């Protein structure tokens, strides 16, 4: 690859704020949904604030909007182009775009360097050469493109359920479009909002380095997250990552760490995935936090959003149920947290409180009786004030299928939130659920209330313990 | 502990078929729910087929049923007693029960050997001594007792959501009552039905050995599962486990494998938990399958219920989405499965099929276009017929929040089920979902349909891969 001219990080801001865009590849037949139509529909329903010009050879209308036979026919400047036409037709498109003053083209179409045939690689090389001549930047090919809720820019699948258009502080750079759509929908459902989401696919021009540099300096982005399959310029990537990680937390999920995953990555985005072990140590050295899945990525984002880093790994588990407590202790220990016995003094105090109640164990996990709301709050206060404890996991281990279980959890949730100003230690909440609709629905409501109140919520102890352990490790490395 | 007189395995059958039972510790005040009332309510609503006699000092009525002041006042024989009175009052109860011909007492009450005070240990010793004199067997103390849907026997929390009373082929022996209630509710929600569930707590008399022996010979039980915190008689346990594992699959979750978990186990059921490593190798040697959580236990039960053991670890992943495929391959590899490239011949055939479609990768994972139902079925057929492949994971990686996604999954589900008689290899289905109510609801419906049709269903690729890997390992060890 030739030497590259690094865009100033803020220079790329125009990508996320086009005042007008054209979608190439539309037909007026609304009964036969194609990708171009899906883009148009997504932008309309997400409320894109600029002008949209559909383009398609046949002309006509779609959703009541005029289709121009060619981009050249549009009586306006066009900042940004979304192309969903076959790979081979993409090449001549570049020159037409240049004529209209287009600054960037996002190419959805696949069939470039990721396919096994030589043809794909040749097409991609032509694409890059043409773009270079004109100065137009390319996002993709083989990608979903950009999501910027502030101006209503999005892609098919990239709309939170319920149509929530709120903007947030998390940026996501993804080589996979599916993962882009996933984090938007799952993230918003869990109270995580994004500044920008970028699906960049084969990265023939703009790549993870450009976007990493951009997000590192984007004032709207406080936390950088990423799904990467492969990089092409190792040295520059490392340098950029190191700089970015100094400015903001950078959380990266590396796809293709196994041999078969790497083979799949080559088919997916034409990436050379590189060995898993090398990546792990590299990311750690650069000060980035590596995760193994999109769920884990979101789990850890919640911690960066809401809690102060714990000083150590000493964890108190406040839970319900003997077996659940035993298993929670095992799970936390296996995840690298420490579950120390509480000091005798606190155990004595707790025992005094619960003297009239049946059962209960106060060593840690604190397995207590949930019926008494005053005791519940007092227990949390006491445990949180314990010097030896660095963080709290409140494990409301209910199955939540029944209305009385749901009522109890509503009370617990209220009680936890009302302690917000009193607990100054990292505190997360776990609520198990079972696969019945009422249980999942109640869990969804509870997690939203707690996440919005600043208490990271997890669906299992192991999910919480794993996220906390990585979060603590990240801060320990950073402080070394 | 003294030498024990081992009950004949079938002798214990009477425990699960009492014709009459008494619940000790009821009051007529239905506004102040206590544990005794909860037992009564559970038995009534689950449709217990024998006679129920509530017992409480104050007499009167509860839910329209007469309360006897003492068990001695009941004008009938009583086979089985459920006791929920304070620990100290349990001791004199034994003699009264003996007078009525009671065969077994299940003691819910805690406060015996699991508490820190000497008093608890003394009480438990007295309990055992008194029972021994009378020949009455004890379940517990500190436990929920028995679930046997065939006669409507259950405990509080031990009713599947929706009130499903179906009996099944899975037995569960649990030292934790909460885990007993969990598997009943979660299991039935996932299409797993139980013959018997046993929560046995402190195991002062009847213990995991007795119940393991019983389930091993119980003709209604085809798969034995268990949650154990600690054992008291190692040699006898090992011998019993070895015998049981020769007859049926035995799946065990060992609680208290970590130091802090072991400490919690001591507080919970007075168990000496023993080292995690020792347990792992012991269970393996005895031919049992060890799991780390209740979810994993159910995940693996589904495989024993529905699929033939794969001959090897070669896995084909049929999925959707490039990023999802890369990650699925990584996850399977990390779980110990092998994801080999499909033979060139099959790749060529698949490519021919999909020639007119956009995208797709056919190496394995097979990342294909889901829109064409005929191609979907043909793809599964082709991959399943491939000699090198031992098992299939169909990863319908949809987020399922939208109605079109749900419709697509309904079609896929139908198509998979209609191939049932054609695919003779272990095939499981994975469907991701997001935390929005519609998504979870659709997933719940889909999993039920697929599990009922004999296709084990999982909520993530990692859950499926992990269960499959352990399932294969179990059969490899068994065949050695």
mmCIF file of C-alpha atoms in Angstrom, chain B residues 213-444:
data_model
loop_
_atom_site.group_PDB
_atom_site.id
_atom_site.type_symbol
_atom_site.label_atom_id
_atom_site.label_comp_id
_atom_site.label_asym_id
_atom_site.label_seq_id
_atom_site.Cartn_x
_atom_site.Cartn_y
_atom_site.Cartn_z
ATOM 1 C CA UNK B 213 -29.221 -44.843 44.054
ATOM 2 C CA UNK B 214 -32.968 -44.388 43.834
ATOM 3 C CA UNK B 215 -32.945 -42.402 40.578
ATOM 4 C CA UNK B 216 -30.456 -44.813 39.040
ATOM 5 C CA UNK B 217 -33.085 -47.544 39.351
ATOM 6 C CA UNK B 218 -36.202 -45.433 38.917
ATOM 7 C CA UNK B 219 -37.716 -46.501 35.580
ATOM 8 C CA UNK B 220 -39.268 -43.066 35.084
ATOM 9 C CA UNK B 221 -35.859 -41.343 35.182
ATOM 10 C CA UNK B 222 -33.658 -41.527 32.075
ATOM 11 C CA UNK B 223 -31.233 -38.703 32.867
ATOM 12 C CA UNK B 224 -29.919 -37.917 36.350
ATOM 13 C CA UNK B 225 -28.905 -34.358 37.185
ATOM 14 C CA UNK B 226 -27.656 -32.926 40.442
ATOM 15 C CA UNK B 227 -26.469 -29.883 42.352
ATOM 16 C CA UNK B 228 -24.185 -30.923 45.199
ATOM 17 C CA UNK B 229 -22.284 -28.744 47.658
ATOM 18 C CA UNK B 230 -20.633 -31.397 49.745
ATOM 19 C CA UNK B 231 -20.674 -35.074 50.589
ATOM 20 C CA UNK B 232 -20.002 -36.824 53.864
ATOM 21 C CA UNK B 233 -19.210 -40.364 52.824
ATOM 22 C CA UNK B 234 -16.766 -40.118 49.962
ATOM 23 C CA UNK B 235 -16.136 -43.778 49.317
ATOM 24 C CA UNK B 236 -19.800 -44.755 49.233
ATOM 25 C CA UNK B 237 -20.650 -41.720 47.106
ATOM 26 C CA UNK B 238 -18.013 -42.639 44.547
ATOM 27 C CA UNK B 239 -19.209 -46.222 44.393
ATOM 28 C CA UNK B 240 -22.848 -45.177 43.999
ATOM 29 C CA UNK B 241 -21.995 -42.579 41.381
ATOM 30 C CA UNK B 242 -19.967 -45.065 39.377
ATOM 31 C CA UNK B 243 -22.857 -47.531 39.379
ATOM 32 C CA UNK B 244 -25.414 -44.866 38.494
ATOM 33 C CA UNK B 245 -23.280 -43.487 35.651
ATOM 34 C CA UNK B 246 -23.112 -46.963 34.125
ATOM 35 C CA UNK B 247 -26.891 -47.053 33.934
ATOM 36 C CA UNK B 248 -27.789 -43.482 32.908
ATOM 37 C CA UNK B 249 -26.133 -40.178 32.076
ATOM 38 C CA UNK B 250 -25.325 -38.352 35.322
ATOM 39 C CA UNK B 251 -24.781 -34.591 35.107
ATOM 40 C CA UNK B 252 -23.486 -32.844 38.206
ATOM 41 C CA UNK B 253 -23.012 -29.208 39.121
ATOM 42 C CA UNK B 254 -20.647 -28.962 42.053
ATOM 43 C CA UNK B 255 -21.181 -25.831 44.153
ATOM 44 C CA UNK B 256 -18.400 -24.486 46.349
ATOM 45 C CA UNK B 257 -15.426 -25.251 44.124
ATOM 46 C CA UNK B 258 -13.720 -21.979 45.043
ATOM 47 C CA UNK B 259 -12.537 -21.089 48.553
ATOM 48 C CA UNK B 260 -15.199 -18.434 48.995
ATOM 49 C CA UNK B 261 -17.820 -20.715 47.463
ATOM 50 C CA UNK B 262 -16.810 -23.473 49.890
ATOM 51 C CA UNK B 263 -17.174 -21.030 52.777
ATOM 52 C CA UNK B 264 -20.633 -20.123 51.502
ATOM 53 C CA UNK B 265 -21.504 -23.808 51.176
ATOM 54 C CA UNK B 266 -20.603 -24.339 54.830
ATOM 55 C CA UNK B 267 -23.014 -21.541 55.779
ATOM 56 C CA UNK B 268 -25.664 -22.836 53.444
ATOM 57 C CA UNK B 269 -25.918 -26.549 54.070
ATOM 58 C CA UNK B 270 -23.117 -27.198 56.554
ATOM 59 C CA UNK B 271 -21.190 -28.888 53.757
ATOM 60 C CA UNK B 272 -17.475 -29.530 53.571
ATOM 61 C CA UNK B 273 -17.200 -28.579 49.956
ATOM 62 C CA UNK B 274 -13.814 -30.040 49.029
ATOM 63 C CA UNK B 275 -11.394 -28.845 46.379
ATOM 64 C CA UNK B 276 -12.575 -28.017 42.895
ATOM 65 C CA UNK B 277 -9.782 -29.870 41.106
ATOM 66 C CA UNK B 278 -10.350 -33.078 43.049
ATOM 67 C CA UNK B 279 -14.031 -32.998 42.198
ATOM 68 C CA UNK B 280 -13.393 -32.419 38.508
ATOM 69 C CA UNK B 281 -11.132 -35.408 38.104
ATOM 70 C CA UNK B 282 -13.293 -37.552 40.368
ATOM 71 C CA UNK B 283 -16.474 -36.867 38.421
ATOM 72 C CA UNK B 284 -14.696 -37.534 35.168
ATOM 73 C CA UNK B 285 -13.293 -40.822 36.402
ATOM 74 C CA UNK B 286 -16.699 -41.939 37.614
ATOM 75 C CA UNK B 287 -18.171 -41.271 34.182
ATOM 76 C CA UNK B 288 -20.268 -38.294 35.264
ATOM 77 C CA UNK B 289 -20.470 -35.049 33.336
ATOM 78 C CA UNK B 290 -19.584 -31.920 35.295
ATOM 79 C CA UNK B 291 -21.255 -28.576 34.593
ATOM 80 C CA UNK B 292 -20.635 -25.177 36.125
ATOM 81 C CA UNK B 293 -24.106 -23.734 36.313
ATOM 82 C CA UNK B 294 -27.764 -24.652 36.303
ATOM 83 C CA UNK B 295 -28.125 -23.143 32.817
ATOM 84 C CA UNK B 296 -25.341 -25.336 31.501
ATOM 85 C CA UNK B 297 -26.961 -28.334 33.162
ATOM 86 C CA UNK B 298 -30.179 -27.724 31.237
ATOM 87 C CA UNK B 299 -28.249 -26.966 28.030
ATOM 88 C CA UNK B 300 -26.686 -30.428 28.143
ATOM 89 C CA UNK B 301 -29.886 -32.200 29.180
ATOM 90 C CA UNK B 302 -31.397 -31.001 25.900
ATOM 91 C CA UNK B 303 -28.676 -32.832 23.987
ATOM 92 C CA UNK B 304 -29.195 -36.072 25.907
ATOM 93 C CA UNK B 305 -32.925 -35.757 25.262
ATOM 94 C CA UNK B 306 -32.842 -35.068 21.556
ATOM 95 C CA UNK B 307 -29.690 -35.907 19.587
ATOM 96 C CA UNK B 308 -27.444 -38.797 18.712
ATOM 97 C CA UNK B 309 -23.892 -38.303 19.970
ATOM 98 C CA UNK B 310 -21.697 -36.836 17.201
ATOM 99 C CA UNK B 311 -18.875 -39.082 16.035
ATOM 100 C CA UNK B 312 -16.355 -36.295 16.339
ATOM 101 C CA UNK B 313 -15.913 -32.565 16.799
ATOM 102 C CA UNK B 314 -16.124 -31.395 13.190
ATOM 103 C CA UNK B 315 -18.759 -28.701 13.209
ATOM 104 C CA UNK B 316 -20.522 -26.956 10.363
ATOM 105 C CA UNK B 317 -21.954 -23.559 11.171
ATOM 106 C CA UNK B 318 -24.741 -22.407 8.919
ATOM 107 C CA UNK B 319 -25.332 -18.814 9.748
ATOM 108 C CA UNK B 320 -26.164 -15.359 8.707
ATOM 109 C CA UNK B 321 -23.969 -12.312 8.714
ATOM 110 C CA UNK B 322 -20.253 -11.962 8.105
ATOM 111 C CA UNK B 323 -19.242 -10.700 11.525
ATOM 112 C CA UNK B 324 -21.538 -13.176 13.249
ATOM 113 C CA UNK B 325 -19.922 -16.014 11.280
ATOM 114 C CA UNK B 326 -16.409 -14.938 12.180
ATOM 115 C CA UNK B 327 -17.335 -14.740 15.838
ATOM 116 C CA UNK B 328 -19.230 -18.046 15.744
ATOM 117 C CA UNK B 329 -16.138 -19.763 14.341
ATOM 118 C CA UNK B 330 -13.978 -18.211 17.070
ATOM 119 C CA UNK B 331 -16.420 -19.204 19.797
ATOM 120 C CA UNK B 332 -16.703 -22.807 18.561
ATOM 121 C CA UNK B 333 -12.927 -23.156 18.262
ATOM 122 C CA UNK B 334 -12.409 -21.766 21.740
ATOM 123 C CA UNK B 335 -14.960 -24.231 23.111
ATOM 124 C CA UNK B 336 -12.981 -27.107 21.636
ATOM 125 C CA UNK B 337 -15.020 -27.770 18.522
ATOM 126 C CA UNK B 338 -13.370 -27.943 15.115
ATOM 127 C CA UNK B 339 -14.703 -25.843 12.230
ATOM 128 C CA UNK B 340 -13.036 -27.332 9.142
ATOM 129 C CA UNK B 341 -13.270 -25.815 5.679
ATOM 130 C CA UNK B 342 -15.927 -27.639 3.680
ATOM 131 C CA UNK B 343 -14.621 -29.796 0.826
ATOM 132 C CA UNK B 344 -14.157 -27.913 -2.473
ATOM 133 C CA UNK B 345 -16.849 -30.057 -4.114
ATOM 134 C CA UNK B 346 -19.560 -28.916 -1.693
ATOM 135 C CA UNK B 347 -18.397 -25.312 -1.822
ATOM 136 C CA UNK B 348 -18.670 -25.400 -5.586
ATOM 137 C CA UNK B 349 -22.190 -26.827 -5.426
ATOM 138 C CA UNK B 350 -23.294 -24.261 -2.878
ATOM 139 C CA UNK B 351 -21.838 -21.461 -4.940
ATOM 140 C CA UNK B 352 -23.767 -22.666 -7.960
ATOM 141 C CA UNK B 353 -27.001 -22.599 -5.986
ATOM 142 C CA UNK B 354 -26.429 -19.078 -4.805
ATOM 143 C CA UNK B 355 -25.091 -17.730 -8.052
ATOM 144 C CA UNK B 356 -27.800 -15.133 -8.494
ATOM 145 C CA UNK B 357 -27.717 -13.902 -4.929
ATOM 146 C CA UNK B 358 -25.635 -11.156 -3.330
ATOM 147 C CA UNK B 359 -22.798 -12.095 -0.992
ATOM 148 C CA UNK B 360 -22.401 -15.387 0.786
ATOM 149 C CA UNK B 361 -19.412 -17.397 1.908
ATOM 150 C CA UNK B 362 -19.376 -21.167 1.665
ATOM 151 C CA UNK B 363 -16.196 -22.304 3.308
ATOM 152 C CA UNK B 364 -17.610 -22.860 6.814
ATOM 153 C CA UNK B 365 -19.179 -21.037 8.458
ATOM 154 C CA UNK B 366 -21.615 -21.015 5.581
ATOM 155 C CA UNK B 367 -22.814 -17.423 5.611
ATOM 156 C CA UNK B 368 -25.730 -17.436 3.223
ATOM 157 C CA UNK B 369 -28.693 -15.502 2.061
ATOM 158 C CA UNK B 370 -31.798 -16.434 4.064
ATOM 159 C CA UNK B 371 -34.376 -15.018 1.730
ATOM 160 C CA UNK B 372 -34.675 -18.146 -0.448
ATOM 161 C CA UNK B 373 -36.403 -20.908 1.508
ATOM 162 C CA UNK B 374 -35.577 -23.636 -1.001
ATOM 163 C CA UNK B 375 -31.895 -22.713 -0.914
ATOM 164 C CA UNK B 376 -31.893 -22.712 2.871
ATOM 165 C CA UNK B 377 -33.154 -26.285 3.009
ATOM 166 C CA UNK B 378 -30.858 -27.385 0.214
ATOM 167 C CA UNK B 379 -27.877 -25.875 2.026
ATOM 168 C CA UNK B 380 -28.645 -27.783 5.218
ATOM 169 C CA UNK B 381 -29.118 -31.013 3.275
ATOM 170 C CA UNK B 382 -25.823 -30.601 1.442
ATOM 171 C CA UNK B 383 -23.817 -29.712 4.521
ATOM 172 C CA UNK B 384 -25.422 -32.479 6.602
ATOM 173 C CA UNK B 385 -24.561 -35.024 3.944
ATOM 174 C CA UNK B 386 -20.903 -34.052 4.024
ATOM 175 C CA UNK B 387 -18.910 -36.959 5.448
ATOM 176 C CA UNK B 388 -16.358 -34.772 7.177
ATOM 177 C CA UNK B 389 -19.013 -33.026 9.233
ATOM 178 C CA UNK B 390 -20.127 -34.516 12.573
ATOM 179 C CA UNK B 391 -22.612 -31.909 13.728
ATOM 180 C CA UNK B 392 -24.473 -28.801 12.584
ATOM 181 C CA UNK B 393 -25.092 -25.513 14.312
ATOM 182 C CA UNK B 394 -27.738 -23.496 12.519
ATOM 183 C CA UNK B 395 -27.188 -19.935 13.639
ATOM 184 C CA UNK B 396 -30.204 -17.846 12.790
ATOM 185 C CA UNK B 397 -28.540 -14.785 14.229
ATOM 186 C CA UNK B 398 -31.470 -12.458 14.277
ATOM 187 C CA UNK B 399 -32.233 -9.811 16.829
ATOM 188 C CA UNK B 400 -35.936 -10.583 16.444
ATOM 189 C CA UNK B 401 -37.302 -7.257 17.567
ATOM 190 C CA UNK B 402 -39.230 -6.567 14.375
ATOM 191 C CA UNK B 403 -42.177 -8.397 12.889
ATOM 192 C CA UNK B 404 -40.400 -9.094 9.582
ATOM 193 C CA UNK B 405 -37.526 -10.675 11.500
ATOM 194 C CA UNK B 406 -40.016 -12.775 13.408
ATOM 195 C CA UNK B 407 -41.762 -13.865 10.227
ATOM 196 C CA UNK B 408 -38.428 -14.886 8.716
ATOM 197 C CA UNK B 409 -37.568 -16.928 11.788
ATOM 198 C CA UNK B 410 -40.980 -18.601 11.721
ATOM 199 C CA UNK B 411 -40.221 -19.725 8.178
ATOM 200 C CA UNK B 412 -36.725 -20.908 9.057
ATOM 201 C CA UNK B 413 -38.119 -22.839 12.000
ATOM 202 C CA UNK B 414 -40.684 -24.562 9.819
ATOM 203 C CA UNK B 415 -38.039 -25.399 7.247
ATOM 204 C CA UNK B 416 -35.688 -26.859 9.818
ATOM 205 C CA UNK B 417 -38.409 -28.998 11.369
ATOM 206 C CA UNK B 418 -39.549 -30.312 7.997
ATOM 207 C CA UNK B 419 -36.015 -31.674 7.473
ATOM 208 C CA UNK B 420 -36.208 -33.728 10.673
ATOM 209 C CA UNK B 421 -36.379 -37.104 8.926
ATOM 210 C CA UNK B 422 -33.651 -36.232 6.439
ATOM 211 C CA UNK B 423 -30.904 -35.027 8.767
ATOM 212 C CA UNK B 424 -29.389 -37.850 10.742
ATOM 213 C CA UNK B 425 -26.660 -35.803 12.364
ATOM 214 C CA UNK B 426 -26.710 -33.889 15.615
ATOM 215 C CA UNK B 427 -28.235 -30.528 14.729
ATOM 216 C CA UNK B 428 -28.864 -27.633 17.077
ATOM 217 C CA UNK B 429 -30.290 -24.182 16.491
ATOM 218 C CA UNK B 430 -29.100 -20.863 17.887
ATOM 219 C CA UNK B 431 -31.089 -17.683 17.845
ATOM 220 C CA UNK B 432 -29.706 -14.501 19.326
ATOM 221 C CA UNK B 433 -32.100 -11.988 20.724
ATOM 222 C CA UNK B 434 -31.920 -8.486 22.116
ATOM 223 C CA UNK B 435 -33.305 -7.076 25.340
ATOM 224 C CA UNK B 436 -36.576 -5.795 23.982
ATOM 225 C CA UNK B 437 -39.828 -7.541 24.945
ATOM 226 C CA UNK B 438 -40.846 -8.516 21.388
ATOM 227 C CA UNK B 439 -37.466 -10.096 20.754
ATOM 228 C CA UNK B 440 -37.504 -12.190 23.909
ATOM 229 C CA UNK B 441 -41.101 -13.226 23.379
ATOM 230 C CA UNK B 442 -40.453 -14.393 19.827
ATOM 231 C CA UNK B 443 -37.343 -16.258 20.974
ATOM 232 C CA UNK B 444 -39.305 -18.012 23.710
#
